[in-house]
């Protein structure tokens, strides 16, 4: 959760809901729609909502593109979560090739988009075992 909050604060992403378009633009990351992918890359993404691909000769966040499925039937909230999840792959390098990699990225995305402290501030009294009660 700390990495999600620190990332939000470092880049002044403190307006909710978080605009993932603004986040990626600020970080100079490209987003490419699934339909624009060459067929060989489409096969890699077929079982995922999104995929982060390093661009040649780049090492910073600018050196990556996120390919995302954005069909009209996919809810915008799902696309936002997928983009935040892919951002986590870059923000959490210590989890690359780690058995908990995908879970850590899901946790990051959830806390980046809806930080527990914000949820508590908005009037929810308790958060336990992943559920919120008023």
Short mmCIF file of N, CA and C in Angstrom, two decimals:
data_model
loop_
_atom_site.label_atom_id
_atom_site.label_comp_id
_atom_site.label_asym_id
_atom_site.label_seq_id
_atom_site.Cartn_x
_atom_site.Cartn_y
_atom_site.Cartn_z
N UNK A 1 0.83 -1.18 0.00
CA UNK A 1 0.00 0.00 0.00
C UNK A 1 0.88 1.25 0.00
N UNK A 2 2.00 1.18 0.67
CA UNK A 2 2.88 2.35 0.76
C UNK A 2 3.34 2.80 -0.62
N UNK A 3 3.72 1.86 -1.49
CA UNK A 3 4.19 2.22 -2.83
C UNK A 3 3.09 2.94 -3.61
N UNK A 4 1.86 2.52 -3.46
CA UNK A 4 0.75 3.16 -4.16
C UNK A 4 0.56 4.59 -3.68
N UNK A 5 0.59 4.79 -2.38
CA UNK A 5 0.40 6.13 -1.82
C UNK A 5 1.59 7.02 -2.18
N UNK A 6 2.80 6.49 -2.06
CA UNK A 6 3.99 7.28 -2.41
C UNK A 6 3.98 7.68 -3.88
N UNK A 7 3.57 6.78 -4.75
CA UNK A 7 3.49 7.11 -6.17
C UNK A 7 2.46 8.21 -6.40
N UNK A 8 1.31 8.10 -5.73
CA UNK A 8 0.27 9.13 -5.85
C UNK A 8 0.81 10.49 -5.42
N UNK A 9 1.49 10.52 -4.30
CA UNK A 9 2.00 11.78 -3.77
C UNK A 9 3.17 12.32 -4.60
N UNK A 10 4.08 11.44 -5.00
CA UNK A 10 5.25 11.86 -5.78
C UNK A 10 4.84 12.61 -7.05
N UNK A 11 3.76 12.16 -7.67
CA UNK A 11 3.35 12.75 -8.94
C UNK A 11 2.08 13.60 -8.82
N UNK A 12 1.67 13.85 -7.57
CA UNK A 12 0.50 14.70 -7.30
C UNK A 12 -0.78 14.14 -7.91
N UNK A 13 -0.93 12.82 -7.87
CA UNK A 13 -2.17 12.18 -8.33
C UNK A 13 -3.10 12.05 -7.13
N UNK A 14 -3.68 13.14 -6.71
CA UNK A 14 -4.47 13.12 -5.48
C UNK A 14 -5.93 13.50 -5.73
N UNK A 15 -6.33 13.53 -6.99
CA UNK A 15 -7.72 13.79 -7.31
C UNK A 15 -8.38 12.46 -7.66
N UNK A 16 -9.51 12.18 -7.03
CA UNK A 16 -10.18 10.89 -7.23
C UNK A 16 -11.52 11.10 -7.89
N UNK A 17 -11.91 10.23 -8.80
CA UNK A 17 -11.16 9.05 -9.21
C UNK A 17 -9.92 9.42 -10.02
N UNK A 18 -8.90 8.60 -9.89
CA UNK A 18 -7.63 8.82 -10.57
C UNK A 18 -7.83 8.68 -12.08
N UNK A 19 -7.33 9.65 -12.82
CA UNK A 19 -7.36 9.58 -14.28
C UNK A 19 -6.10 8.84 -14.73
N UNK A 20 -6.26 7.60 -15.14
CA UNK A 20 -5.10 6.83 -15.58
C UNK A 20 -4.52 7.43 -16.86
N UNK A 21 -5.34 8.07 -17.66
CA UNK A 21 -4.82 8.76 -18.85
C UNK A 21 -3.83 9.84 -18.43
N UNK A 22 -4.20 10.62 -17.41
CA UNK A 22 -3.31 11.68 -16.90
C UNK A 22 -2.04 11.08 -16.29
N UNK A 23 -2.19 10.01 -15.53
CA UNK A 23 -1.04 9.36 -14.91
C UNK A 23 -0.04 8.93 -15.96
N UNK A 24 -0.51 8.20 -16.96
CA UNK A 24 0.39 7.68 -17.99
C UNK A 24 0.99 8.79 -18.82
N UNK A 25 0.21 9.84 -19.08
CA UNK A 25 0.74 10.98 -19.83
C UNK A 25 1.84 11.67 -19.01
N UNK A 26 1.62 11.86 -17.72
CA UNK A 26 2.62 12.48 -16.84
C UNK A 26 3.92 11.67 -16.83
N UNK A 27 3.78 10.35 -16.86
CA UNK A 27 4.95 9.46 -16.83
C UNK A 27 5.51 9.21 -18.23
N UNK A 28 4.96 9.88 -19.23
CA UNK A 28 5.41 9.75 -20.62
C UNK A 28 5.32 8.31 -21.13
N UNK A 29 4.29 7.62 -20.69
CA UNK A 29 4.08 6.25 -21.15
C UNK A 29 3.04 6.24 -22.25
N UNK A 30 3.25 5.39 -23.22
CA UNK A 30 2.30 5.25 -24.32
C UNK A 30 1.28 4.17 -24.00
N UNK A 31 0.06 4.41 -24.43
CA UNK A 31 -0.98 3.39 -24.36
C UNK A 31 -1.37 3.07 -25.79
N UNK A 32 -1.37 1.79 -26.11
CA UNK A 32 -1.71 1.34 -27.45
C UNK A 32 -2.90 0.41 -27.34
N UNK A 33 -3.89 0.64 -28.16
CA UNK A 33 -5.09 -0.21 -28.15
C UNK A 33 -4.80 -1.58 -28.74
N UNK A 34 -5.47 -2.56 -28.19
CA UNK A 34 -5.32 -3.95 -28.62
C UNK A 34 -5.48 -4.07 -30.14
N UNK A 35 -6.45 -3.37 -30.69
CA UNK A 35 -6.73 -3.47 -32.11
C UNK A 35 -5.55 -2.96 -32.96
N UNK A 36 -4.66 -2.16 -32.37
CA UNK A 36 -3.52 -1.63 -33.12
C UNK A 36 -2.29 -2.54 -33.06
N UNK A 37 -2.38 -3.61 -32.28
CA UNK A 37 -1.24 -4.50 -32.12
C UNK A 37 -1.03 -5.38 -33.34
N UNK A 38 0.24 -5.69 -33.64
CA UNK A 38 0.49 -6.72 -34.65
C UNK A 38 -0.01 -8.07 -34.12
N UNK A 39 -0.34 -8.97 -35.01
CA UNK A 39 -0.94 -10.25 -34.62
C UNK A 39 -0.09 -11.04 -33.62
N UNK A 40 1.25 -11.03 -33.74
CA UNK A 40 2.08 -11.80 -32.82
C UNK A 40 1.95 -11.27 -31.39
N UNK A 41 1.81 -9.95 -31.22
CA UNK A 41 1.62 -9.40 -29.88
C UNK A 41 0.20 -9.61 -29.38
N UNK A 42 -0.76 -9.64 -30.29
CA UNK A 42 -2.15 -9.91 -29.87
C UNK A 42 -2.25 -11.26 -29.20
N UNK A 43 -1.50 -12.23 -29.69
CA UNK A 43 -1.55 -13.57 -29.09
C UNK A 43 -1.04 -13.54 -27.65
N UNK A 44 -0.03 -12.68 -27.38
CA UNK A 44 0.49 -12.56 -26.01
C UNK A 44 -0.55 -11.94 -25.07
N UNK A 45 -1.36 -11.05 -25.59
CA UNK A 45 -2.31 -10.30 -24.78
C UNK A 45 -3.67 -10.99 -24.72
N UNK A 46 -3.91 -11.97 -25.55
CA UNK A 46 -5.25 -12.57 -25.67
C UNK A 46 -5.88 -12.94 -24.33
N UNK A 47 -5.12 -13.45 -23.39
CA UNK A 47 -5.68 -13.87 -22.11
C UNK A 47 -5.58 -12.80 -21.03
N UNK A 48 -5.21 -11.59 -21.40
CA UNK A 48 -5.05 -10.50 -20.44
C UNK A 48 -5.83 -9.29 -20.91
N UNK A 49 -6.11 -8.40 -19.96
CA UNK A 49 -6.74 -7.13 -20.32
C UNK A 49 -5.71 -6.13 -20.80
N UNK A 50 -4.47 -6.29 -20.34
CA UNK A 50 -3.41 -5.34 -20.69
C UNK A 50 -2.06 -6.03 -20.54
N UNK A 51 -1.03 -5.40 -21.14
CA UNK A 51 0.32 -5.95 -21.09
C UNK A 51 1.31 -4.80 -21.24
N UNK A 52 2.34 -4.79 -20.41
CA UNK A 52 3.39 -3.77 -20.51
C UNK A 52 4.55 -4.36 -21.30
N UNK A 53 4.97 -3.63 -22.31
CA UNK A 53 6.04 -4.08 -23.20
C UNK A 53 7.16 -3.05 -23.19
N UNK A 54 8.41 -3.47 -22.94
CA UNK A 54 9.51 -2.50 -23.03
C UNK A 54 9.76 -2.10 -24.48
N UNK A 55 10.05 -0.83 -24.67
CA UNK A 55 10.39 -0.33 -26.00
C UNK A 55 11.90 -0.42 -26.17
N UNK A 56 12.39 -0.61 -27.36
CA UNK A 56 13.83 -0.74 -27.58
C UNK A 56 14.58 0.52 -27.13
N UNK A 57 15.73 0.31 -26.52
CA UNK A 57 16.66 1.39 -26.15
C UNK A 57 16.11 2.38 -25.13
N UNK A 58 15.20 1.96 -24.28
CA UNK A 58 14.67 2.84 -23.24
C UNK A 58 14.75 2.10 -21.91
N UNK A 59 15.02 2.85 -20.83
CA UNK A 59 15.13 2.19 -19.53
C UNK A 59 14.20 2.79 -18.47
N UNK A 60 13.66 3.98 -18.69
CA UNK A 60 12.77 4.59 -17.70
C UNK A 60 11.33 4.21 -18.01
N UNK A 61 10.39 4.77 -17.26
CA UNK A 61 8.98 4.52 -17.54
C UNK A 61 8.63 4.92 -18.97
N UNK A 62 9.35 5.91 -19.50
CA UNK A 62 9.13 6.34 -20.88
C UNK A 62 9.43 5.22 -21.86
N UNK A 63 10.19 4.25 -21.43
CA UNK A 63 10.61 3.18 -22.31
C UNK A 63 9.63 2.02 -22.38
N UNK A 64 8.39 2.26 -21.95
CA UNK A 64 7.41 1.18 -21.96
C UNK A 64 6.12 1.65 -22.61
N UNK A 65 5.44 0.72 -23.20
CA UNK A 65 4.10 0.97 -23.72
C UNK A 65 3.16 -0.04 -23.07
N UNK A 66 1.97 0.41 -22.79
CA UNK A 66 0.95 -0.48 -22.24
C UNK A 66 -0.06 -0.74 -23.33
N UNK A 67 -0.22 -2.00 -23.66
CA UNK A 67 -1.22 -2.40 -24.63
C UNK A 67 -2.46 -2.80 -23.84
N UNK A 68 -3.59 -2.24 -24.22
CA UNK A 68 -4.81 -2.46 -23.43
C UNK A 68 -5.98 -2.79 -24.34
N UNK A 69 -6.79 -3.74 -23.88
CA UNK A 69 -8.04 -4.03 -24.58
C UNK A 69 -9.05 -2.99 -24.11
N UNK A 70 -9.62 -2.27 -25.04
CA UNK A 70 -10.57 -1.23 -24.66
C UNK A 70 -11.85 -1.34 -25.48
N UNK A 71 -12.30 -2.55 -25.63
CA UNK A 71 -13.57 -2.75 -26.32
C UNK A 71 -14.68 -2.03 -25.58
N UNK A 72 -15.70 -1.63 -26.31
CA UNK A 72 -16.79 -0.87 -25.70
C UNK A 72 -17.51 -1.64 -24.60
N UNK A 73 -17.48 -2.96 -24.63
CA UNK A 73 -18.18 -3.74 -23.62
C UNK A 73 -17.36 -3.95 -22.34
N UNK A 74 -16.10 -3.53 -22.34
CA UNK A 74 -15.28 -3.63 -21.12
C UNK A 74 -15.52 -2.36 -20.30
N UNK A 75 -15.95 -2.50 -19.04
CA UNK A 75 -16.22 -1.30 -18.22
C UNK A 75 -14.97 -0.44 -18.04
N UNK A 76 -15.16 0.87 -18.04
CA UNK A 76 -14.06 1.80 -17.86
C UNK A 76 -13.30 1.56 -16.57
N UNK A 77 -14.01 1.14 -15.52
CA UNK A 77 -13.34 0.85 -14.24
C UNK A 77 -12.38 -0.32 -14.38
N UNK A 78 -12.73 -1.29 -15.21
CA UNK A 78 -11.86 -2.45 -15.44
C UNK A 78 -10.61 -2.02 -16.21
N UNK A 79 -10.79 -1.15 -17.19
CA UNK A 79 -9.64 -0.65 -17.96
C UNK A 79 -8.72 0.14 -17.04
N UNK A 80 -9.29 0.99 -16.18
CA UNK A 80 -8.48 1.78 -15.24
C UNK A 80 -7.68 0.86 -14.32
N UNK A 81 -8.33 -0.19 -13.81
CA UNK A 81 -7.63 -1.13 -12.93
C UNK A 81 -6.50 -1.82 -13.68
N UNK A 82 -6.77 -2.24 -14.91
CA UNK A 82 -5.73 -2.91 -15.71
C UNK A 82 -4.54 -2.00 -15.95
N UNK A 83 -4.80 -0.73 -16.25
CA UNK A 83 -3.71 0.23 -16.46
C UNK A 83 -2.91 0.45 -15.18
N UNK A 84 -3.61 0.57 -14.04
CA UNK A 84 -2.91 0.74 -12.76
C UNK A 84 -2.09 -0.51 -12.43
N UNK A 85 -2.63 -1.67 -12.75
CA UNK A 85 -1.91 -2.94 -12.53
C UNK A 85 -0.62 -2.95 -13.35
N UNK A 86 -0.70 -2.53 -14.61
CA UNK A 86 0.49 -2.50 -15.46
C UNK A 86 1.50 -1.47 -14.97
N UNK A 87 1.02 -0.34 -14.48
CA UNK A 87 1.91 0.65 -13.88
C UNK A 87 2.68 0.03 -12.71
N UNK A 88 2.01 -0.80 -11.93
CA UNK A 88 2.66 -1.45 -10.79
C UNK A 88 3.85 -2.29 -11.20
N UNK A 89 3.79 -2.91 -12.36
CA UNK A 89 4.94 -3.70 -12.82
C UNK A 89 6.19 -2.84 -12.93
N UNK A 90 6.02 -1.54 -13.20
CA UNK A 90 7.16 -0.64 -13.31
C UNK A 90 7.53 -0.02 -11.96
N UNK A 91 6.56 0.19 -11.11
CA UNK A 91 6.78 0.83 -9.81
C UNK A 91 7.32 -0.16 -8.79
N UNK A 92 7.05 -1.44 -8.98
CA UNK A 92 7.46 -2.48 -8.03
C UNK A 92 8.48 -3.43 -8.66
N UNK A 93 9.66 -2.93 -9.02
CA UNK A 93 10.62 -3.81 -9.69
C UNK A 93 11.08 -4.97 -8.82
N UNK A 94 10.98 -4.82 -7.51
CA UNK A 94 11.41 -5.90 -6.62
C UNK A 94 10.53 -7.15 -6.75
N UNK A 95 9.37 -7.00 -7.37
CA UNK A 95 8.49 -8.16 -7.54
C UNK A 95 8.59 -8.79 -8.92
N UNK A 96 9.42 -8.25 -9.80
CA UNK A 96 9.58 -8.86 -11.11
C UNK A 96 10.13 -10.27 -10.95
N UNK A 97 9.53 -11.20 -11.65
CA UNK A 97 9.91 -12.62 -11.59
C UNK A 97 9.76 -13.21 -10.20
N UNK A 98 8.89 -12.65 -9.40
CA UNK A 98 8.61 -13.12 -8.05
C UNK A 98 7.28 -13.87 -8.09
N UNK A 99 7.13 -14.95 -7.31
CA UNK A 99 5.87 -15.70 -7.33
C UNK A 99 4.64 -14.84 -7.00
N UNK A 100 4.83 -13.78 -6.23
CA UNK A 100 3.70 -12.93 -5.84
C UNK A 100 3.55 -11.71 -6.75
N UNK A 101 4.23 -11.70 -7.87
CA UNK A 101 4.24 -10.55 -8.78
C UNK A 101 2.83 -10.06 -9.11
N UNK A 102 1.99 -10.92 -9.63
CA UNK A 102 0.65 -10.50 -10.05
C UNK A 102 -0.21 -10.05 -8.87
N UNK A 103 -0.11 -10.72 -7.76
CA UNK A 103 -0.88 -10.32 -6.56
C UNK A 103 -0.42 -8.96 -6.06
N UNK A 104 0.88 -8.73 -6.06
CA UNK A 104 1.41 -7.43 -5.62
C UNK A 104 0.91 -6.32 -6.53
N UNK A 105 0.86 -6.58 -7.82
CA UNK A 105 0.38 -5.58 -8.77
C UNK A 105 -1.11 -5.31 -8.59
N UNK A 106 -1.88 -6.34 -8.29
CA UNK A 106 -3.31 -6.14 -8.03
C UNK A 106 -3.51 -5.32 -6.77
N UNK A 107 -2.72 -5.61 -5.74
CA UNK A 107 -2.80 -4.87 -4.48
C UNK A 107 -2.43 -3.40 -4.71
N UNK A 108 -1.36 -3.17 -5.46
CA UNK A 108 -0.95 -1.81 -5.79
C UNK A 108 -2.08 -1.08 -6.51
N UNK A 109 -2.63 -1.70 -7.56
CA UNK A 109 -3.68 -1.06 -8.35
C UNK A 109 -4.88 -0.68 -7.50
N UNK A 110 -5.31 -1.60 -6.65
CA UNK A 110 -6.45 -1.32 -5.78
C UNK A 110 -6.18 -0.14 -4.86
N UNK A 111 -4.99 -0.09 -4.29
CA UNK A 111 -4.65 0.98 -3.35
C UNK A 111 -4.30 2.28 -4.05
N UNK A 112 -3.86 2.21 -5.28
CA UNK A 112 -3.58 3.42 -6.06
C UNK A 112 -4.89 4.09 -6.45
N UNK A 113 -5.88 3.29 -6.85
CA UNK A 113 -7.15 3.83 -7.31
C UNK A 113 -8.12 4.15 -6.17
N UNK A 114 -8.03 3.42 -5.07
CA UNK A 114 -8.93 3.63 -3.93
C UNK A 114 -8.19 3.36 -2.63
N UNK A 115 -7.34 4.31 -2.22
CA UNK A 115 -6.55 4.10 -1.00
C UNK A 115 -7.44 3.90 0.23
N UNK A 116 -7.06 2.95 1.06
CA UNK A 116 -7.83 2.66 2.26
C UNK A 116 -8.04 3.90 3.11
N UNK A 117 -7.01 4.75 3.24
CA UNK A 117 -7.15 5.94 4.06
C UNK A 117 -8.22 6.88 3.50
N UNK A 118 -8.37 6.92 2.18
CA UNK A 118 -9.41 7.75 1.57
C UNK A 118 -10.79 7.16 1.84
N UNK A 119 -10.88 5.86 1.72
CA UNK A 119 -12.15 5.18 1.98
C UNK A 119 -12.58 5.43 3.43
N UNK A 120 -11.63 5.30 4.35
CA UNK A 120 -11.94 5.53 5.76
C UNK A 120 -12.35 6.98 6.00
N UNK A 121 -11.67 7.92 5.34
CA UNK A 121 -11.98 9.34 5.51
C UNK A 121 -13.38 9.67 5.00
N UNK A 122 -13.84 8.94 4.01
CA UNK A 122 -15.14 9.23 3.41
C UNK A 122 -16.30 8.65 4.22
N UNK A 123 -16.03 8.10 5.40
CA UNK A 123 -17.13 7.71 6.27
C UNK A 123 -17.30 6.23 6.53
N UNK A 124 -16.47 5.42 5.97
CA UNK A 124 -16.54 4.00 6.28
C UNK A 124 -15.77 3.77 7.56
N UNK A 125 -16.34 3.02 8.45
CA UNK A 125 -15.76 2.92 9.78
C UNK A 125 -14.78 1.76 9.96
N UNK A 126 -14.85 0.75 9.10
CA UNK A 126 -14.00 -0.42 9.35
C UNK A 126 -13.64 -1.09 8.03
N UNK A 127 -12.40 -1.49 7.93
CA UNK A 127 -11.96 -2.28 6.80
C UNK A 127 -11.28 -3.52 7.37
N UNK A 128 -11.82 -4.70 7.06
CA UNK A 128 -11.20 -5.92 7.55
C UNK A 128 -11.42 -7.04 6.56
N UNK A 129 -10.41 -7.85 6.39
CA UNK A 129 -10.47 -9.00 5.47
C UNK A 129 -10.98 -8.63 4.07
N UNK A 130 -10.60 -7.45 3.62
CA UNK A 130 -10.96 -7.04 2.28
C UNK A 130 -12.36 -6.53 2.12
N UNK A 131 -13.17 -6.50 3.21
CA UNK A 131 -14.52 -5.98 3.08
C UNK A 131 -14.66 -4.69 3.88
N UNK A 132 -15.55 -3.86 3.42
CA UNK A 132 -15.76 -2.56 4.08
C UNK A 132 -17.14 -2.57 4.70
N UNK A 133 -17.22 -2.11 5.92
CA UNK A 133 -18.54 -1.97 6.55
C UNK A 133 -18.69 -0.55 7.08
N UNK A 134 -19.90 -0.03 7.05
CA UNK A 134 -20.15 1.33 7.53
C UNK A 134 -20.46 1.35 9.02
#
